Structures are given as structure tokens and as C-alpha cells.
């Protein structure tokens, strides 16, 4: 049976790319999101993937750029639906939020066909996503520095929590943040429709990072194999799970001097960072409030009072 997504149309054993039209730009020209359909030669599940719902998070685009040419529909059981760039307007100007309505796209799901720019894009991509059995929403820690991890955002009491944890483990970044996410996230909205969904958060950088992209490519093929889109076996490794997340901000201005590296384990009371003057004079020494892992840090060393510095993943276990 032929599968369509926007103008992309593929019969069994075929691949096609096209555009999913979602509106017009300010000059009245229509615009569409780049989409792909990989229709396997054999029947099976449907996987939906998307990238760049936040316009400056490009590692997911890099993953898809490398994954799609490697997909041979003759070897695939099932269907793969892909939206390569979700936040069209933000992507054009390399910004995080949609500049048309100043909205973070991953707070707009499930969207509205007659809503704002972001809500309309969210509605169109949500309709595509909810045709699937599994969803990977590829992200990164914006332009901050962050470990490669996968986020389970449905909440521990959700009926699909175990299935989402299984999908995160199959992807296999090594770290999982298991914490209920804000309203409007695809990984919050899609499980309510009965579809296991996770956010692989592939590092954080300006532009893209080859190490994180390779991790993401590996994760996608892990999922394809684990869920029988591709032949083979995957034995998922144990994942380190953070059930909590602590953020640290600057109580004064100056330059950040970290005492720990990304991914380092930190004990309660250990020094995380110092804030110094330009001459190396210590203004403040900040220690960890809890045991955890240094999960994310700011990229630039200079901070003003109240500015974000770093985050710890806390309440750790493994599964």
C-alpha cells in the first residue's frame, strides 16, 4: 500500500521525499517542511522521527541526513515517516524560537489547525506523528554544553511510562532523564494518544557536533533493530537514570571556572564551580546540593547575576 506524507509518496519497497505544506510566508509564498517516507518491502510497525522543532538544535538534522541514505526499503519491515525540519521559520534564522510568534515549538503540541504559526506546524506534525507506533523527537541542549541523553517526559504515573523507558533504553545513549515534562511537548502529548515517545537529547553545541550525531545515528539504528524494522538483535545496555534535575544560577557576575567536567559524578557538598573576577580572584564558590551527575553547563564563561550556570541530574539509579 502506498504511504503518503505531504507530497512524499512511496509504495512498498520505495523511498520518497517531499514537502508538508503548512502555510505561507510574509510575502504570500507557500512553505513546506521537508519530509521523507521510507516504505519497507515487508509489513511492520511505523516509526515517526522529527528534528529541529527548536530551530537552533541541528544535531538531529545531522542524524537524519546520515540515516536516510543508509535505509534500504528492501531490507525494512514497516514504515518510517520523517519530518526533517519542524521549526521552519526558526531554522531559517538559526534561532531557538519561532520568530513569527515568538514561541518555543516544543510547547505547542498537539497544536491547532487554526492557531498561531507554531500551533499550526505542531498540528500538522502531530497528525503525522500519531500515525506511528513509536516516536523519536530528536533534540539537543540548544547551544549549551550537555551530555548525550534520552528524555522520558510522560511522567512516572503514565500508562505508557514503561514503554517509553523501554524505547529510551533501546536508543541507548547511556543516560536517561525520567521526569515529567512541561505541557506542550510532543513527548508529553503523544503518549496520551497511546504512542511511546522519547526525546533523544544529543549533546549541545553551536552548529552540530559529530560525536553527538554519531551517537544519534547509532541510536536510531538500535531502535530500528530492536523493534524489528531491521533484521538482527540488539541487547540494550543498562542506562543511568536521573529522576531529578537541579539547576544552578549565578549569585554574582564574573567568570565561571568549573571544577567538574560534563558527565562527572558529583557528591553533595563538592565544589561545582567558582565565579572569579577577570584577575582570578574568587567571588563565590558553589557546591552541589545533592549527589548527581554534571548534566549540562553554559557554553560561555561570563555570567551576570541570576544567569544560568549548570544543571545536575540527581536521584540516580539504573535500569
PDB file of C-alpha atoms in Angstrom:
ATOM      1  CA  UNK A   1       0.000   0.000   0.000  1.00  0.00           C
ATOM      2  CA  UNK A   2       1.271   3.475  -0.858  1.00  0.00           C
ATOM      3  CA  UNK A   3       2.148   5.677   2.108  1.00  0.00           C
ATOM      4  CA  UNK A   4       1.967   9.455   1.820  1.00  0.00           C
ATOM      5  CA  UNK A   5       3.264  12.330   3.929  1.00  0.00           C
ATOM      6  CA  UNK A   6       2.725  15.702   2.316  1.00  0.00           C
ATOM      7  CA  UNK A   7       3.919  15.402  -1.275  1.00  0.00           C
ATOM      8  CA  UNK A   8       6.124  12.380  -0.495  1.00  0.00           C
ATOM      9  CA  UNK A   9       4.580   9.122  -1.709  1.00  0.00           C
ATOM     10  CA  UNK A  10       6.171   5.681  -1.530  1.00  0.00           C
ATOM     11  CA  UNK A  11       4.871   2.229  -2.327  1.00  0.00           C
ATOM     12  CA  UNK A  12       6.238  -0.912  -0.660  1.00  0.00           C
ATOM     13  CA  UNK A  13       9.996  -1.079  -1.177  1.00  0.00           C
ATOM     14  CA  UNK A  14      10.259   2.623  -2.080  1.00  0.00           C
ATOM     15  CA  UNK A  15      11.589   5.876  -0.615  1.00  0.00           C
ATOM     16  CA  UNK A  16      10.364   9.359  -1.462  1.00  0.00           C
ATOM     17  CA  UNK A  17      10.933  12.890  -0.214  1.00  0.00           C
ATOM     18  CA  UNK A  18       8.753  15.950  -0.487  1.00  0.00           C
ATOM     19  CA  UNK A  19       7.185  18.799   1.448  1.00  0.00           C
ATOM     20  CA  UNK A  20       4.420  19.064   4.032  1.00  0.00           C
ATOM     21  CA  UNK A  21       2.735  22.390   3.331  1.00  0.00           C
ATOM     22  CA  UNK A  22       1.747  24.265   6.487  1.00  0.00           C
ATOM     23  CA  UNK A  23       1.156  27.881   5.461  1.00  0.00           C
ATOM     24  CA  UNK A  24       2.577  30.942   3.779  1.00  0.00           C
ATOM     25  CA  UNK A  25       5.475  33.270   4.492  1.00  0.00           C
ATOM     26  CA  UNK A  26       5.079  37.036   4.846  1.00  0.00           C
ATOM     27  CA  UNK A  27       5.360  37.586   1.084  1.00  0.00           C
ATOM     28  CA  UNK A  28       2.498  35.168   0.436  1.00  0.00           C
ATOM     29  CA  UNK A  29       4.673  32.289  -0.756  1.00  0.00           C
ATOM     30  CA  UNK A  30       3.700  28.818   0.414  1.00  0.00           C
ATOM     31  CA  UNK A  31       6.227  26.932   2.504  1.00  0.00           C
ATOM     32  CA  UNK A  32       6.503  23.314   3.475  1.00  0.00           C
ATOM     33  CA  UNK A  33       8.515  21.203   5.875  1.00  0.00           C
ATOM     34  CA  UNK A  34      10.948  18.696   4.303  1.00  0.00           C
ATOM     35  CA  UNK A  35       9.563  15.176   4.719  1.00  0.00           C
ATOM     36  CA  UNK A  36      10.528  11.640   3.785  1.00  0.00           C
ATOM     37  CA  UNK A  37       8.682   8.329   3.595  1.00  0.00           C
ATOM     38  CA  UNK A  38      10.546   5.018   3.743  1.00  0.00           C
ATOM     39  CA  UNK A  39       8.044   2.265   2.955  1.00  0.00           C
ATOM     40  CA  UNK A  40       9.525  -1.134   3.735  1.00  0.00           C
ATOM     41  CA  UNK A  41       9.091  -4.066   1.396  1.00  0.00           C
ATOM     42  CA  UNK A  42       7.577  -6.070   4.272  1.00  0.00           C
ATOM     43  CA  UNK A  43       4.771  -5.073   6.663  1.00  0.00           C
ATOM     44  CA  UNK A  44       5.576  -3.980  10.202  1.00  0.00           C
ATOM     45  CA  UNK A  45       5.366  -1.131  12.667  1.00  0.00           C
ATOM     46  CA  UNK A  46       5.532   2.589  11.845  1.00  0.00           C
ATOM     47  CA  UNK A  47       8.227   4.860  13.277  1.00  0.00           C
ATOM     48  CA  UNK A  48       7.948   8.657  13.185  1.00  0.00           C
ATOM     49  CA  UNK A  49      11.021  10.856  13.562  1.00  0.00           C
ATOM     50  CA  UNK A  50      11.410  14.609  13.547  1.00  0.00           C
ATOM     51  CA  UNK A  51      14.200  17.111  14.114  1.00  0.00           C
ATOM     52  CA  UNK A  52      14.716  20.835  14.697  1.00  0.00           C
ATOM     53  CA  UNK A  53      11.462  21.621  16.459  1.00  0.00           C
ATOM     54  CA  UNK A  54      13.769  24.115  18.172  1.00  0.00           C
ATOM     55  CA  UNK A  55      15.414  25.967  15.317  1.00  0.00           C
ATOM     56  CA  UNK A  56      18.988  26.086  16.645  1.00  0.00           C
ATOM     57  CA  UNK A  57      19.098  22.375  17.563  1.00  0.00           C
ATOM     58  CA  UNK A  58      20.759  20.962  14.475  1.00  0.00           C
ATOM     59  CA  UNK A  59      22.286  17.678  15.629  1.00  0.00           C
ATOM     60  CA  UNK A  60      19.011  15.882  14.925  1.00  0.00           C
ATOM     61  CA  UNK A  61      19.074  17.187  11.346  1.00  0.00           C
ATOM     62  CA  UNK A  62      22.599  15.814  11.077  1.00  0.00           C
ATOM     63  CA  UNK A  63      21.358  12.437  12.296  1.00  0.00           C
ATOM     64  CA  UNK A  64      18.612  12.286   9.670  1.00  0.00           C
ATOM     65  CA  UNK A  65      20.993  13.483   6.969  1.00  0.00           C
ATOM     66  CA  UNK A  66      23.147  10.423   7.682  1.00  0.00           C
ATOM     67  CA  UNK A  67      20.412   7.880   8.492  1.00  0.00           C
ATOM     68  CA  UNK A  68      18.101   8.262   5.491  1.00  0.00           C
ATOM     69  CA  UNK A  69      20.689   7.444   2.788  1.00  0.00           C
ATOM     70  CA  UNK A  70      21.511   4.238   4.679  1.00  0.00           C
ATOM     71  CA  UNK A  71      17.918   2.996   4.724  1.00  0.00           C
ATOM     72  CA  UNK A  72      17.226   0.333   2.112  1.00  0.00           C
ATOM     73  CA  UNK A  73      13.461  -0.231   1.969  1.00  0.00           C
ATOM     74  CA  UNK A  74      14.054  -3.720   0.587  1.00  0.00           C
ATOM     75  CA  UNK A  75      15.521  -4.622   3.988  1.00  0.00           C
ATOM     76  CA  UNK A  76      12.890  -2.861   6.117  1.00  0.00           C
ATOM     77  CA  UNK A  77       9.746  -4.298   7.646  1.00  0.00           C
ATOM     78  CA  UNK A  78       7.362  -1.423   8.308  1.00  0.00           C
ATOM     79  CA  UNK A  79       7.269   2.278   7.541  1.00  0.00           C
ATOM     80  CA  UNK A  80       9.342   5.268   8.609  1.00  0.00           C
ATOM     81  CA  UNK A  81       7.828   8.762   8.474  1.00  0.00           C
ATOM     82  CA  UNK A  82      10.230  11.692   8.838  1.00  0.00           C
ATOM     83  CA  UNK A  83       9.921  15.456   9.183  1.00  0.00           C
ATOM     84  CA  UNK A  84      13.444  16.736   8.753  1.00  0.00           C
ATOM     85  CA  UNK A  85      12.966  20.337   9.940  1.00  0.00           C
ATOM     86  CA  UNK A  86       9.924  21.176  12.068  1.00  0.00           C
ATOM     87  CA  UNK A  87      10.512  24.775  13.130  1.00  0.00           C
ATOM     88  CA  UNK A  88      10.838  26.158   9.608  1.00  0.00           C
ATOM     89  CA  UNK A  89      10.956  29.846  10.454  1.00  0.00           C
ATOM     90  CA  UNK A  90      13.410  29.497  13.363  1.00  0.00           C
ATOM     91  CA  UNK A  91      15.680  27.252  11.290  1.00  0.00           C
ATOM     92  CA  UNK A  92      15.948  29.919   8.586  1.00  0.00           C
ATOM     93  CA  UNK A  93      17.403  32.433  11.053  1.00  0.00           C
ATOM     94  CA  UNK A  94      19.208  29.939  13.353  1.00  0.00           C
ATOM     95  CA  UNK A  95      17.075  30.848  16.368  1.00  0.00           C
ATOM     96  CA  UNK A  96      15.582  28.642  19.057  1.00  0.00           C
ATOM     97  CA  UNK A  97      12.032  30.036  18.965  1.00  0.00           C
ATOM     98  CA  UNK A  98       9.726  30.593  16.018  1.00  0.00           C
ATOM     99  CA  UNK A  99      10.250  34.300  15.230  1.00  0.00           C
ATOM    100  CA  UNK A 100       6.800  34.632  13.695  1.00  0.00           C
ATOM    101  CA  UNK A 101       5.019  34.198  17.036  1.00  0.00           C
ATOM    102  CA  UNK A 102       7.979  34.112  19.487  1.00  0.00           C
ATOM    103  CA  UNK A 103       7.028  30.592  20.576  1.00  0.00           C
ATOM    104  CA  UNK A 104       9.061  27.553  21.556  1.00  0.00           C
ATOM    105  CA  UNK A 105       7.685  24.929  19.192  1.00  0.00           C
ATOM    106  CA  UNK A 106       8.037  22.065  21.664  1.00  0.00           C
ATOM    107  CA  UNK A 107       5.495  23.772  23.914  1.00  0.00           C
ATOM    108  CA  UNK A 108       2.794  23.937  21.228  1.00  0.00           C
ATOM    109  CA  UNK A 109       1.669  20.294  20.913  1.00  0.00           C
ATOM    110  CA  UNK A 110      -0.803  18.940  19.972  1.00  0.00           C
ATOM    111  CA  UNK A 111      -1.284  22.249  18.185  1.00  0.00           C
ATOM    112  CA  UNK A 112      -4.262  23.800  16.414  1.00  0.00           C
ATOM    113  CA  UNK A 113      -5.075  23.881  12.709  1.00  0.00           C
ATOM    114  CA  UNK A 114      -6.405  27.435  13.088  1.00  0.00           C
ATOM    115  CA  UNK A 115      -3.961  28.703  15.694  1.00  0.00           C
ATOM    116  CA  UNK A 116      -0.695  30.597  15.686  1.00  0.00           C
ATOM    117  CA  UNK A 117       2.160  29.777  13.326  1.00  0.00           C
ATOM    118  CA  UNK A 118       3.696  27.357  15.826  1.00  0.00           C
ATOM    119  CA  UNK A 119       0.357  25.771  16.692  1.00  0.00           C
ATOM    120  CA  UNK A 120      -0.376  25.128  13.009  1.00  0.00           C
ATOM    121  CA  UNK A 121       3.020  23.500  12.444  1.00  0.00           C
ATOM    122  CA  UNK A 122       2.558  21.474  15.624  1.00  0.00           C
ATOM    123  CA  UNK A 123      -0.882  20.318  14.481  1.00  0.00           C
ATOM    124  CA  UNK A 124       0.435  19.223  11.073  1.00  0.00           C
ATOM    125  CA  UNK A 125       3.377  17.308  12.528  1.00  0.00           C
ATOM    126  CA  UNK A 126       1.256  15.852  15.343  1.00  0.00           C
ATOM    127  CA  UNK A 127      -1.133  14.430  12.772  1.00  0.00           C
ATOM    128  CA  UNK A 128       1.817  12.746  11.078  1.00  0.00           C
ATOM    129  CA  UNK A 129       3.344  11.563  14.354  1.00  0.00           C
ATOM    130  CA  UNK A 130       0.139   9.967  15.604  1.00  0.00           C
ATOM    131  CA  UNK A 131       0.059   7.676  12.577  1.00  0.00           C
ATOM    132  CA  UNK A 132       3.037   5.872  14.116  1.00  0.00           C
ATOM    133  CA  UNK A 133       3.614   3.161  16.707  1.00  0.00           C
ATOM    134  CA  UNK A 134       6.797   4.808  18.053  1.00  0.00           C
ATOM    135  CA  UNK A 135       8.106   8.388  18.039  1.00  0.00           C
ATOM    136  CA  UNK A 136      11.631   9.813  18.236  1.00  0.00           C
ATOM    137  CA  UNK A 137      11.700  13.608  18.647  1.00  0.00           C
ATOM    138  CA  UNK A 138      15.364  14.490  18.099  1.00  0.00           C
ATOM    139  CA  UNK A 139      16.660  17.367  20.222  1.00  0.00           C
ATOM    140  CA  UNK A 140      19.797  18.697  21.882  1.00  0.00           C
ATOM    141  CA  UNK A 141      20.584  21.021  24.792  1.00  0.00           C
ATOM    142  CA  UNK A 142      20.290  24.039  22.494  1.00  0.00           C
ATOM    143  CA  UNK A 143      23.668  25.801  22.347  1.00  0.00           C
ATOM    144  CA  UNK A 144      24.627  24.833  25.913  1.00  0.00           C
ATOM    145  CA  UNK A 145      27.069  22.006  26.575  1.00  0.00           C
ATOM    146  CA  UNK A 146      25.225  18.800  27.527  1.00  0.00           C
ATOM    147  CA  UNK A 147      25.779  15.058  27.727  1.00  0.00           C
ATOM    148  CA  UNK A 148      24.072  12.777  25.200  1.00  0.00           C
ATOM    149  CA  UNK A 149      20.893  11.506  26.863  1.00  0.00           C
ATOM    150  CA  UNK A 150      17.280  10.500  26.231  1.00  0.00           C
ATOM    151  CA  UNK A 151      14.307  12.089  27.982  1.00  0.00           C
ATOM    152  CA  UNK A 152      11.159  10.286  29.068  1.00  0.00           C
ATOM    153  CA  UNK A 153       8.620  13.062  29.571  1.00  0.00           C
ATOM    154  CA  UNK A 154       5.278  11.320  30.100  1.00  0.00           C
ATOM    155  CA  UNK A 155       5.625  11.056  33.892  1.00  0.00           C
ATOM    156  CA  UNK A 156       6.054   8.003  36.097  1.00  0.00           C
ATOM    157  CA  UNK A 157       2.302   7.508  36.590  1.00  0.00           C
ATOM    158  CA  UNK A 158       1.505   7.480  32.883  1.00  0.00           C
ATOM    159  CA  UNK A 159       0.178   4.192  31.477  1.00  0.00           C
ATOM    160  CA  UNK A 160       2.941   4.230  28.830  1.00  0.00           C
ATOM    161  CA  UNK A 161       5.788   5.026  31.216  1.00  0.00           C
ATOM    162  CA  UNK A 162       7.322   1.546  30.977  1.00  0.00           C
ATOM    163  CA  UNK A 163       7.058   1.540  27.178  1.00  0.00           C
ATOM    164  CA  UNK A 164       8.725   4.951  26.962  1.00  0.00           C
ATOM    165  CA  UNK A 165      11.517   3.771  29.275  1.00  0.00           C
ATOM    166  CA  UNK A 166      11.988   0.723  27.045  1.00  0.00           C
ATOM    167  CA  UNK A 167      12.253   2.943  23.946  1.00  0.00           C
ATOM    168  CA  UNK A 168      14.800   5.184  25.695  1.00  0.00           C
ATOM    169  CA  UNK A 169      16.852   2.145  26.695  1.00  0.00           C
ATOM    170  CA  UNK A 170      16.715   0.749  23.168  1.00  0.00           C
ATOM    171  CA  UNK A 171      18.014   4.060  21.763  1.00  0.00           C
ATOM    172  CA  UNK A 172      20.909   3.656  24.152  1.00  0.00           C
ATOM    173  CA  UNK A 173      22.646   6.983  24.815  1.00  0.00           C
ATOM    174  CA  UNK A 174      23.734   5.705  28.225  1.00  0.00           C
ATOM    175  CA  UNK A 175      21.823   8.334  30.213  1.00  0.00           C
ATOM    176  CA  UNK A 176      18.078   8.852  30.671  1.00  0.00           C
ATOM    177  CA  UNK A 177      16.257  11.763  32.299  1.00  0.00           C
ATOM    178  CA  UNK A 178      12.977  10.343  33.600  1.00  0.00           C
ATOM    179  CA  UNK A 179      10.999  13.417  34.582  1.00  0.00           C
ATOM    180  CA  UNK A 180       7.564  14.643  33.567  1.00  0.00           C
ATOM    181  CA  UNK A 181       7.948  17.411  31.017  1.00  0.00           C
ATOM    182  CA  UNK A 182       6.121  20.701  30.510  1.00  0.00           C
ATOM    183  CA  UNK A 183       2.743  20.841  28.803  1.00  0.00           C
ATOM    184  CA  UNK A 184       3.005  21.188  25.044  1.00  0.00           C
ATOM    185  CA  UNK A 185       5.898  18.803  24.479  1.00  0.00           C
ATOM    186  CA  UNK A 186       5.425  16.156  21.810  1.00  0.00           C
ATOM    187  CA  UNK A 187       6.796  13.608  24.288  1.00  0.00           C
ATOM    188  CA  UNK A 188       4.001  14.609  26.672  1.00  0.00           C
ATOM    189  CA  UNK A 189       1.170  14.771  24.142  1.00  0.00           C
ATOM    190  CA  UNK A 190       1.824  11.681  22.015  1.00  0.00           C
ATOM    191  CA  UNK A 191       1.824   9.136  24.891  1.00  0.00           C
ATOM    192  CA  UNK A 192      -1.688  10.380  25.682  1.00  0.00           C
ATOM    193  CA  UNK A 193      -2.582   9.061  22.222  1.00  0.00           C
ATOM    194  CA  UNK A 194      -1.090   5.665  23.105  1.00  0.00           C
ATOM    195  CA  UNK A 195       2.267   6.102  21.351  1.00  0.00           C
ATOM    196  CA  UNK A 196       5.587   5.569  23.177  1.00  0.00           C
ATOM    197  CA  UNK A 197       7.636   8.726  22.612  1.00  0.00           C
ATOM    198  CA  UNK A 198      11.039   9.935  23.755  1.00  0.00           C
ATOM    199  CA  UNK A 199      13.296  12.956  23.266  1.00  0.00           C
ATOM    200  CA  UNK A 200      16.861  11.938  22.447  1.00  0.00           C
ATOM    201  CA  UNK A 201      18.861  14.990  23.580  1.00  0.00           C
ATOM    202  CA  UNK A 202      22.038  14.778  21.543  1.00  0.00           C
ATOM    203  CA  UNK A 203      24.558  16.936  23.335  1.00  0.00           C
ATOM    204  CA  UNK A 204      24.576  20.668  22.833  1.00  0.00           C
ATOM    205  CA  UNK A 205      26.549  22.928  20.521  1.00  0.00           C
ATOM    206  CA  UNK A 206      26.542  25.772  18.040  1.00  0.00           C
ATOM    207  CA  UNK A 207      26.065  24.208  14.620  1.00  0.00           C
ATOM    208  CA  UNK A 208      26.445  20.482  15.028  1.00  0.00           C
ATOM    209  CA  UNK A 209      28.678  18.057  16.847  1.00  0.00           C
ATOM    210  CA  UNK A 210      29.934  14.969  15.050  1.00  0.00           C
ATOM    211  CA  UNK A 211      30.259  12.871  18.212  1.00  0.00           C
ATOM    212  CA  UNK A 212      26.660  13.503  19.221  1.00  0.00           C
ATOM    213  CA  UNK A 213      25.434  12.961  15.673  1.00  0.00           C
ATOM    214  CA  UNK A 214      27.181   9.582  15.525  1.00  0.00           C
ATOM    215  CA  UNK A 215      25.576   8.684  18.854  1.00  0.00           C
ATOM    216  CA  UNK A 216      22.187   9.645  17.420  1.00  0.00           C
ATOM    217  CA  UNK A 217      22.691   7.621  14.231  1.00  0.00           C
ATOM    218  CA  UNK A 218      23.628   4.608  16.330  1.00  0.00           C
ATOM    219  CA  UNK A 219      20.549   5.173  18.487  1.00  0.00           C
ATOM    220  CA  UNK A 220      18.182   5.276  15.517  1.00  0.00           C
ATOM    221  CA  UNK A 221      19.566   2.018  14.138  1.00  0.00           C
ATOM    222  CA  UNK A 222      19.354   0.482  17.614  1.00  0.00           C
ATOM    223  CA  UNK A 223      15.642   1.324  17.647  1.00  0.00           C
ATOM    224  CA  UNK A 224      15.104   0.051  14.108  1.00  0.00           C
ATOM    225  CA  UNK A 225      16.716  -3.260  15.008  1.00  0.00           C
ATOM    226  CA  UNK A 226      15.197  -3.657  18.482  1.00  0.00           C
ATOM    227  CA  UNK A 227      11.658  -3.098  17.156  1.00  0.00           C
ATOM    228  CA  UNK A 228      12.173  -5.404  14.137  1.00  0.00           C
ATOM    229  CA  UNK A 229      12.223  -2.845  11.336  1.00  0.00           C
ATOM    230  CA  UNK A 230      15.616  -4.347  10.508  1.00  0.00           C
ATOM    231  CA  UNK A 231      16.852  -7.879  10.977  1.00  0.00           C
ATOM    232  CA  UNK A 232      19.305  -8.516  13.754  1.00  0.00           C
ATOM    233  CA  UNK A 233      19.424  -8.321  17.520  1.00  0.00           C
ATOM    234  CA  UNK A 234      20.175  -5.556  19.973  1.00  0.00           C
ATOM    235  CA  UNK A 235      20.864  -6.224  23.632  1.00  0.00           C
ATOM    236  CA  UNK A 236      20.245  -2.837  25.269  1.00  0.00           C
ATOM    237  CA  UNK A 237      22.822  -1.793  27.846  1.00  0.00           C
ATOM    238  CA  UNK A 238      21.866  -0.590  31.300  1.00  0.00           C
ATOM    239  CA  UNK A 239      21.131   3.107  31.362  1.00  0.00           C
ATOM    240  CA  UNK A 240      21.999   5.558  34.118  1.00  0.00           C
ATOM    241  CA  UNK A 241      18.739   7.274  35.021  1.00  0.00           C
ATOM    242  CA  UNK A 242      18.263  10.658  36.642  1.00  0.00           C
ATOM    243  CA  UNK A 243      14.859  11.101  38.241  1.00  0.00           C
ATOM    244  CA  UNK A 244      15.562  14.683  39.292  1.00  0.00           C
ATOM    245  CA  UNK A 245      17.183  17.767  37.797  1.00  0.00           C
ATOM    246  CA  UNK A 246      18.792  20.660  39.697  1.00  0.00           C
ATOM    247  CA  UNK A 247      19.657  23.977  38.088  1.00  0.00           C
ATOM    248  CA  UNK A 248      22.272  26.405  39.374  1.00  0.00           C
ATOM    249  CA  UNK A 249      22.409  30.114  38.682  1.00  0.00           C
ATOM    250  CA  UNK A 250      24.970  32.817  39.368  1.00  0.00           C
ATOM    251  CA  UNK A 251      24.537  34.877  42.537  1.00  0.00           C
ATOM    252  CA  UNK A 252      27.048  37.410  41.232  1.00  0.00           C
ATOM    253  CA  UNK A 253      28.692  38.413  37.979  1.00  0.00           C
ATOM    254  CA  UNK A 254      32.062  37.265  36.721  1.00  0.00           C
ATOM    255  CA  UNK A 255      33.758  34.322  35.006  1.00  0.00           C
ATOM    256  CA  UNK A 256      32.836  30.677  35.594  1.00  0.00           C
ATOM    257  CA  UNK A 257      35.618  28.229  36.419  1.00  0.00           C
ATOM    258  CA  UNK A 258      34.200  24.688  36.528  1.00  0.00           C
ATOM    259  CA  UNK A 259      35.777  22.147  38.865  1.00  0.00           C
ATOM    260  CA  UNK A 260      33.955  19.229  37.192  1.00  0.00           C
ATOM    261  CA  UNK A 261      33.549  18.060  33.592  1.00  0.00           C
ATOM    262  CA  UNK A 262      30.345  17.045  31.831  1.00  0.00           C
ATOM    263  CA  UNK A 263      29.329  13.538  32.880  1.00  0.00           C
ATOM    264  CA  UNK A 264      31.341  13.609  36.095  1.00  0.00           C
ATOM    265  CA  UNK A 265      29.738  12.225  39.236  1.00  0.00           C
ATOM    266  CA  UNK A 266      29.411  14.829  41.965  1.00  0.00           C
ATOM    267  CA  UNK A 267      28.890  14.292  45.685  1.00  0.00           C
ATOM    268  CA  UNK A 268      26.773  16.594  47.829  1.00  0.00           C
ATOM    269  CA  UNK A 269      28.995  19.371  49.124  1.00  0.00           C
ATOM    270  CA  UNK A 270      31.632  19.004  46.389  1.00  0.00           C
ATOM    271  CA  UNK A 271      32.639  22.147  44.529  1.00  0.00           C
ATOM    272  CA  UNK A 272      30.954  22.549  41.157  1.00  0.00           C
ATOM    273  CA  UNK A 273      32.404  25.877  40.078  1.00  0.00           C
ATOM    274  CA  UNK A 274      33.882  29.158  41.165  1.00  0.00           C
ATOM    275  CA  UNK A 275      32.964  32.634  39.961  1.00  0.00           C
ATOM    276  CA  UNK A 276      36.015  34.865  39.639  1.00  0.00           C
ATOM    277  CA  UNK A 277      36.984  38.351  38.585  1.00  0.00           C
ATOM    278  CA  UNK A 278      38.936  38.823  35.349  1.00  0.00           C
ATOM    279  CA  UNK A 279      42.052  38.643  37.543  1.00  0.00           C
ATOM    280  CA  UNK A 280      41.261  35.223  39.022  1.00  0.00           C
ATOM    281  CA  UNK A 281      40.025  36.490  42.382  1.00  0.00           C
ATOM    282  CA  UNK A 282      37.320  34.154  43.726  1.00  0.00           C
ATOM    283  CA  UNK A 283      33.992  35.887  44.314  1.00  0.00           C
ATOM    284  CA  UNK A 284      31.933  32.771  45.036  1.00  0.00           C
ATOM    285  CA  UNK A 285      32.447  29.011  45.360  1.00  0.00           C
ATOM    286  CA  UNK A 286      29.360  26.908  44.593  1.00  0.00           C
ATOM    287  CA  UNK A 287      28.921  23.352  45.887  1.00  0.00           C
ATOM    288  CA  UNK A 288      26.458  20.626  44.903  1.00  0.00           C
ATOM    289  CA  UNK A 289      23.203  20.486  46.846  1.00  0.00           C
ATOM    290  CA  UNK A 290      22.798  16.778  46.031  1.00  0.00           C
ATOM    291  CA  UNK A 291      24.670  13.772  44.735  1.00  0.00           C
ATOM    292  CA  UNK A 292      24.413  13.618  40.968  1.00  0.00           C
ATOM    293  CA  UNK A 293      25.995  13.916  37.527  1.00  0.00           C
ATOM    294  CA  UNK A 294      27.041  17.161  35.857  1.00  0.00           C
ATOM    295  CA  UNK A 295      24.470  17.034  33.093  1.00  0.00           C
ATOM    296  CA  UNK A 296      24.601  20.414  31.381  1.00  0.00           C
ATOM    297  CA  UNK A 297      26.640  23.626  31.546  1.00  0.00           C
ATOM    298  CA  UNK A 298      26.562  27.043  29.972  1.00  0.00           C
ATOM    299  CA  UNK A 299      28.863  27.490  26.996  1.00  0.00           C
ATOM    300  CA  UNK A 300      30.236  30.963  27.636  1.00  0.00           C
ATOM    301  CA  UNK A 301      32.300  31.655  30.768  1.00  0.00           C
ATOM    302  CA  UNK A 302      30.939  35.110  31.548  1.00  0.00           C
ATOM    303  CA  UNK A 303      27.796  35.423  33.691  1.00  0.00           C
ATOM    304  CA  UNK A 304      25.633  38.145  35.143  1.00  0.00           C
ATOM    305  CA  UNK A 305      23.747  37.860  38.417  1.00  0.00           C
ATOM    306  CA  UNK A 306      20.919  35.337  38.073  1.00  0.00           C
ATOM    307  CA  UNK A 307      22.187  33.851  34.831  1.00  0.00           C
ATOM    308  CA  UNK A 308      22.089  30.088  34.210  1.00  0.00           C
ATOM    309  CA  UNK A 309      25.304  28.197  35.014  1.00  0.00           C
ATOM    310  CA  UNK A 310      24.714  24.434  35.036  1.00  0.00           C
ATOM    311  CA  UNK A 311      22.423  21.504  35.853  1.00  0.00           C
ATOM    312  CA  UNK A 312      22.852  18.271  37.783  1.00  0.00           C
ATOM    313  CA  UNK A 313      20.983  15.048  37.121  1.00  0.00           C
ATOM    314  CA  UNK A 314      20.009  13.766  40.557  1.00  0.00           C
ATOM    315  CA  UNK A 315      18.203  10.909  42.310  1.00  0.00           C
ATOM    316  CA  UNK A 316      20.208   8.437  40.254  1.00  0.00           C
ATOM    317  CA  UNK A 317      19.622   4.769  39.584  1.00  0.00           C
ATOM    318  CA  UNK A 318      19.961   2.447  36.602  1.00  0.00           C
ATOM    319  CA  UNK A 319      17.754   0.064  34.647  1.00  0.00           C
TER     320      UNK A 319
END
